[in-house]
mmCIF file of C-alpha atoms in Angstrom:
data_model
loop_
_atom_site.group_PDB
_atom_site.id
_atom_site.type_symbol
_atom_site.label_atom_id
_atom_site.label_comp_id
_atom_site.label_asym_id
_atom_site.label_seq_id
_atom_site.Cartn_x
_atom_site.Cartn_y
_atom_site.Cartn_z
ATOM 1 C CA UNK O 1 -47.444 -204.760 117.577
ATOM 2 C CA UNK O 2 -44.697 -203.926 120.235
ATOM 3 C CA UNK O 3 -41.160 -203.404 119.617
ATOM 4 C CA UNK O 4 -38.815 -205.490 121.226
ATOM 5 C CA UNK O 5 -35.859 -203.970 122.687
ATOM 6 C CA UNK O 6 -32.792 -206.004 121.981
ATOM 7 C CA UNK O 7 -30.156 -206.391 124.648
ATOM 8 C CA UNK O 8 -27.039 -207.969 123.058
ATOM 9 C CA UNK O 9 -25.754 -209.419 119.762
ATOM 10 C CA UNK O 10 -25.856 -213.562 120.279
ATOM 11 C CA UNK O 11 -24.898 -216.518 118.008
ATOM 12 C CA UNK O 12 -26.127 -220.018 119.113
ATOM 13 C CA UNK O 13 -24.379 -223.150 118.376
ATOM 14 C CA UNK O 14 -25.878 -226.358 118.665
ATOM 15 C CA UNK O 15 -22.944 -228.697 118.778
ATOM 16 C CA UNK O 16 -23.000 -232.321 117.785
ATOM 17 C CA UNK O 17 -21.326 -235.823 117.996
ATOM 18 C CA UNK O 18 -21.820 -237.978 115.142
ATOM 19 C CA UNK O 19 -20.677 -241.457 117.054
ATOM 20 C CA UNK O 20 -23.093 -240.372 119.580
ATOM 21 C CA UNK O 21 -26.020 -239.215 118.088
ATOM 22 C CA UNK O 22 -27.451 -241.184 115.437
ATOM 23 C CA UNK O 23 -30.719 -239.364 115.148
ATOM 24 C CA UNK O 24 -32.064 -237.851 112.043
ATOM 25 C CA UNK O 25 -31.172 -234.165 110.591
ATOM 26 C CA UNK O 26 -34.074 -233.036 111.142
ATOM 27 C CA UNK O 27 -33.941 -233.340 115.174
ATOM 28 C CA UNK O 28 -30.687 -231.317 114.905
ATOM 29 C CA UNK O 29 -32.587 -228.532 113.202
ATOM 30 C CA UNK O 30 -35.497 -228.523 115.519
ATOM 31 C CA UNK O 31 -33.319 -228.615 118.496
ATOM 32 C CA UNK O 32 -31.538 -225.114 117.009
ATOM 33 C CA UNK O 33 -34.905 -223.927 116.550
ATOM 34 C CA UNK O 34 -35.918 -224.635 119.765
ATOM 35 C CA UNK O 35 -32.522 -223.187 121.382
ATOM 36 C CA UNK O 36 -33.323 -219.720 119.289
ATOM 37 C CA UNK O 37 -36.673 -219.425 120.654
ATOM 38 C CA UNK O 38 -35.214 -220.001 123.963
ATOM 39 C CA UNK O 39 -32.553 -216.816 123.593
ATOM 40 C CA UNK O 40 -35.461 -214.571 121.694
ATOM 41 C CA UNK O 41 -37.518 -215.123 124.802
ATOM 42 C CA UNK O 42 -35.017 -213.033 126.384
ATOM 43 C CA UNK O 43 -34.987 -210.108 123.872
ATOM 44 C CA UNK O 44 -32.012 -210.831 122.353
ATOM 45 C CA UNK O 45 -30.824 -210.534 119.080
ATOM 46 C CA UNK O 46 -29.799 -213.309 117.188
ATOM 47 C CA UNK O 47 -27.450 -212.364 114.845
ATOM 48 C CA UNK O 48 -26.736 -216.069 113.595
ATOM 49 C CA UNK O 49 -27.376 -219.621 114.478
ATOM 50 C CA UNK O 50 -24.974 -222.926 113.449
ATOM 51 C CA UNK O 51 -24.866 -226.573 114.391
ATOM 52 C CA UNK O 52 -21.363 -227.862 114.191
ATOM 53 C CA UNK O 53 -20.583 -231.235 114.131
ATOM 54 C CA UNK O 54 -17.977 -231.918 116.413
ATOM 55 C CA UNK O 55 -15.590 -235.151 116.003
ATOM 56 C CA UNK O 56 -14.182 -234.970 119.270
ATOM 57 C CA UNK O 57 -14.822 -232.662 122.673
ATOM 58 C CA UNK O 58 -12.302 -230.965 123.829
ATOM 59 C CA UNK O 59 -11.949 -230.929 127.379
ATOM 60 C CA UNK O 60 -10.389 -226.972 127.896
ATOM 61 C CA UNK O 61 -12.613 -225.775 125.746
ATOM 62 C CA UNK O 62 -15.568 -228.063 124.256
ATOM 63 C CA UNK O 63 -15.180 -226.469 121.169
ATOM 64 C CA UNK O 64 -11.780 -227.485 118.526
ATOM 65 C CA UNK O 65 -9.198 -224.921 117.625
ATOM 66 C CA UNK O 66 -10.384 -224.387 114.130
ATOM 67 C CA UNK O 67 -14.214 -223.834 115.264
ATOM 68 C CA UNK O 68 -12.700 -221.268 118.247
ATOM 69 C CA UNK O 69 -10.862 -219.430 115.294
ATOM 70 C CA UNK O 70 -13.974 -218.973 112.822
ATOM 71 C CA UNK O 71 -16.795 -218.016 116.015
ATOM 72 C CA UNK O 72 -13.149 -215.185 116.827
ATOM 73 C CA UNK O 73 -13.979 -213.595 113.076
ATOM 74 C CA UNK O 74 -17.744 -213.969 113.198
ATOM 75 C CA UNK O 75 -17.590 -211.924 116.324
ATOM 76 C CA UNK O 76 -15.123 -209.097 115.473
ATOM 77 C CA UNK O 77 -17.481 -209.187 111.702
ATOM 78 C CA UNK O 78 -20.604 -209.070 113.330
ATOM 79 C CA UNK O 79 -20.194 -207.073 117.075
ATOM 80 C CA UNK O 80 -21.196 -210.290 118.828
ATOM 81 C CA UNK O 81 -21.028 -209.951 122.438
ATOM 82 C CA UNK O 82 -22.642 -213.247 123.138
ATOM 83 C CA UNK O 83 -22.402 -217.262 122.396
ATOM 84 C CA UNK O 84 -24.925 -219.274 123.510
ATOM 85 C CA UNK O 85 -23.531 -222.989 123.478
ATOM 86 C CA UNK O 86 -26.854 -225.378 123.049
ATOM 87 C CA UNK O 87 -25.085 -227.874 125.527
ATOM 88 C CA UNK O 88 -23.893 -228.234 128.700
ATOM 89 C CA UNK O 89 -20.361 -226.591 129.461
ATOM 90 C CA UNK O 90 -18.132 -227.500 132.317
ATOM 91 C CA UNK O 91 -17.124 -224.727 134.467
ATOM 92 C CA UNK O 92 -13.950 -224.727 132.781
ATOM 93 C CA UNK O 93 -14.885 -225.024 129.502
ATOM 94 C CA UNK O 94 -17.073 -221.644 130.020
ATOM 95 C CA UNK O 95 -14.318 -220.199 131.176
ATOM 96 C CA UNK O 96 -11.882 -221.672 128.212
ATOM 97 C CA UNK O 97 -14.002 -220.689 125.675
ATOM 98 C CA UNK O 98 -14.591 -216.692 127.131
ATOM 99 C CA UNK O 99 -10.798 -216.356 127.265
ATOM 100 C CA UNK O 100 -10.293 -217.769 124.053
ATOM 101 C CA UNK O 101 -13.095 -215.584 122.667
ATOM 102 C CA UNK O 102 -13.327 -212.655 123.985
ATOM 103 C CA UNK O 103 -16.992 -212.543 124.820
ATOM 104 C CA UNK O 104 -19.463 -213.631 127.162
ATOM 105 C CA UNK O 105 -20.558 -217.543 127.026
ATOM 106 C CA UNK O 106 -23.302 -219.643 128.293
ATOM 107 C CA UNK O 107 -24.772 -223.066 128.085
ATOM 108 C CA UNK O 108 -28.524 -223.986 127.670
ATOM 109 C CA UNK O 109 -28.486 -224.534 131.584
ATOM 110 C CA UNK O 110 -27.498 -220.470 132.083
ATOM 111 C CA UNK O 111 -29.868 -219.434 129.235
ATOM 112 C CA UNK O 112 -33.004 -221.194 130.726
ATOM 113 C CA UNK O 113 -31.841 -220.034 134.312
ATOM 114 C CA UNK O 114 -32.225 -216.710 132.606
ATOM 115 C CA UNK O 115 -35.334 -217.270 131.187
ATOM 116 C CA UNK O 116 -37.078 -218.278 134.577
ATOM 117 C CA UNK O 117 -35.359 -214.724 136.287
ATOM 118 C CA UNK O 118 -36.804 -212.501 133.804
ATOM 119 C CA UNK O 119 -40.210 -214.488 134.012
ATOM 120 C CA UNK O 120 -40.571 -214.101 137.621
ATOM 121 C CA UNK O 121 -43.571 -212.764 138.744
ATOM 122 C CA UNK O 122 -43.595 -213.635 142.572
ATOM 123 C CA UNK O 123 -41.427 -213.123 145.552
ATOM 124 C CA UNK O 124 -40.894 -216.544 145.849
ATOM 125 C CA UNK O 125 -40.234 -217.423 142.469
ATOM 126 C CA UNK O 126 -37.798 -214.721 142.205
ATOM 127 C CA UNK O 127 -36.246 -216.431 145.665
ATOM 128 C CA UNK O 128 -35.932 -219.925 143.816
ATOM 129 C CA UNK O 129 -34.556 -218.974 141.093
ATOM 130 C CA UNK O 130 -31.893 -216.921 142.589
ATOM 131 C CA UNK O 131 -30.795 -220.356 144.522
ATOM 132 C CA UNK O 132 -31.335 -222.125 141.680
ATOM 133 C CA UNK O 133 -28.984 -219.385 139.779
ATOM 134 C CA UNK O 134 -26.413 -219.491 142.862
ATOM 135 C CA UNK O 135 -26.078 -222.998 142.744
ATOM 136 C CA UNK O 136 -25.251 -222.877 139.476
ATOM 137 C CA UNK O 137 -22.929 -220.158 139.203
ATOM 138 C CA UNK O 138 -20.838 -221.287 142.514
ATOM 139 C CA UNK O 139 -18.534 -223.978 140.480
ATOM 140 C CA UNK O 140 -18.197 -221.072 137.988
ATOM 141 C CA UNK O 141 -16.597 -218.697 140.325
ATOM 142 C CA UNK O 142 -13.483 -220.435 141.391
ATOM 143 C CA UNK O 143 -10.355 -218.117 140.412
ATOM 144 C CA UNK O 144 -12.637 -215.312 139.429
ATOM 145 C CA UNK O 145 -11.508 -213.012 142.252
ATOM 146 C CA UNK O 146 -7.735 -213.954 142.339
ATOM 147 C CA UNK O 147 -7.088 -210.169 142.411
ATOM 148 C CA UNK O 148 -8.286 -209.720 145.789
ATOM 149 C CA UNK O 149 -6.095 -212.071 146.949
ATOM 150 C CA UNK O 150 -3.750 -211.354 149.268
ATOM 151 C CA UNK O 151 0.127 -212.274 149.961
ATOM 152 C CA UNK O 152 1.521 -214.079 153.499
ATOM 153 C CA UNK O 153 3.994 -212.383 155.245
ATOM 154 C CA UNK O 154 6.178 -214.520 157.118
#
């Protein structure tokens, strides 16, 4: 049997929309399942896993204020330093939802991007999924290095 080595403390969320999504309980359940497989494929350590029916996205942040506040105690309780979103996040969202958190946050998108990086075996699937990766992460990194900005002089 051989030990896994865990590399950070992760909740996933599967969000849902009940307008939108009509489908049985049960598909909600096995998507979570699915989504927790997908993040213990990558060694880490799941610390807990939630769907949460959302009644409305919000567009800063996906997530509502009340949801943003209970995920803040969960993660100073538990030493979470991950939140996997089972959904796709907007660049700003990601970056919403880190600021109002405190703590790294990706989408199913970023998780299964990881997934195929760790998997790797070749040089040119390592190559692919690096562009793959960078294509990804490029919308992500707007205002990210505003530090190294630097002022005109007139």
């Amino acid at each position: 049997m051989s030990k896994r080595f865990f590399t950070a403390r992760a909740i996933v969320i599967h969000p849902t929309l009940p307008k939108r999504n009509k489908k049985s309980t049960r598909l909600k359940e096995d998507l979570l399942k699915e989504a927790v497989g997908l993040a213990l494929a990558i060694n880490l350590q799941i610390v807990s896993s939630k769907i949460i029916t959302l009644n409305i996205i919000n567009s800063g942040t996906f997530l509502g204020k009340g949801i943003i506040e209970k995920l803040k105690e969960s993660i100073l309780y538990n030493k979470i330093n991950l939140i996997i979103i089972n959904h796709p996040l907007t660049p700003i969202q990601q970056r919403n939802l880190e600021g109002s958190l405190s703590c790294k946050v990706i989408d199913r998108t970023a998780l299964i991007l990881e997934i195929f990086g760790k998997r790797a075996i070749t040089r040119e699937g390592s190559l692919q999924v690096e562009l793959a990766s960078l294509n990804y992460q490029k919308s992500r990194l707007v205002r990210s290095w505003t530090h190294l900005e630097r002022q005109r002089g007139g």
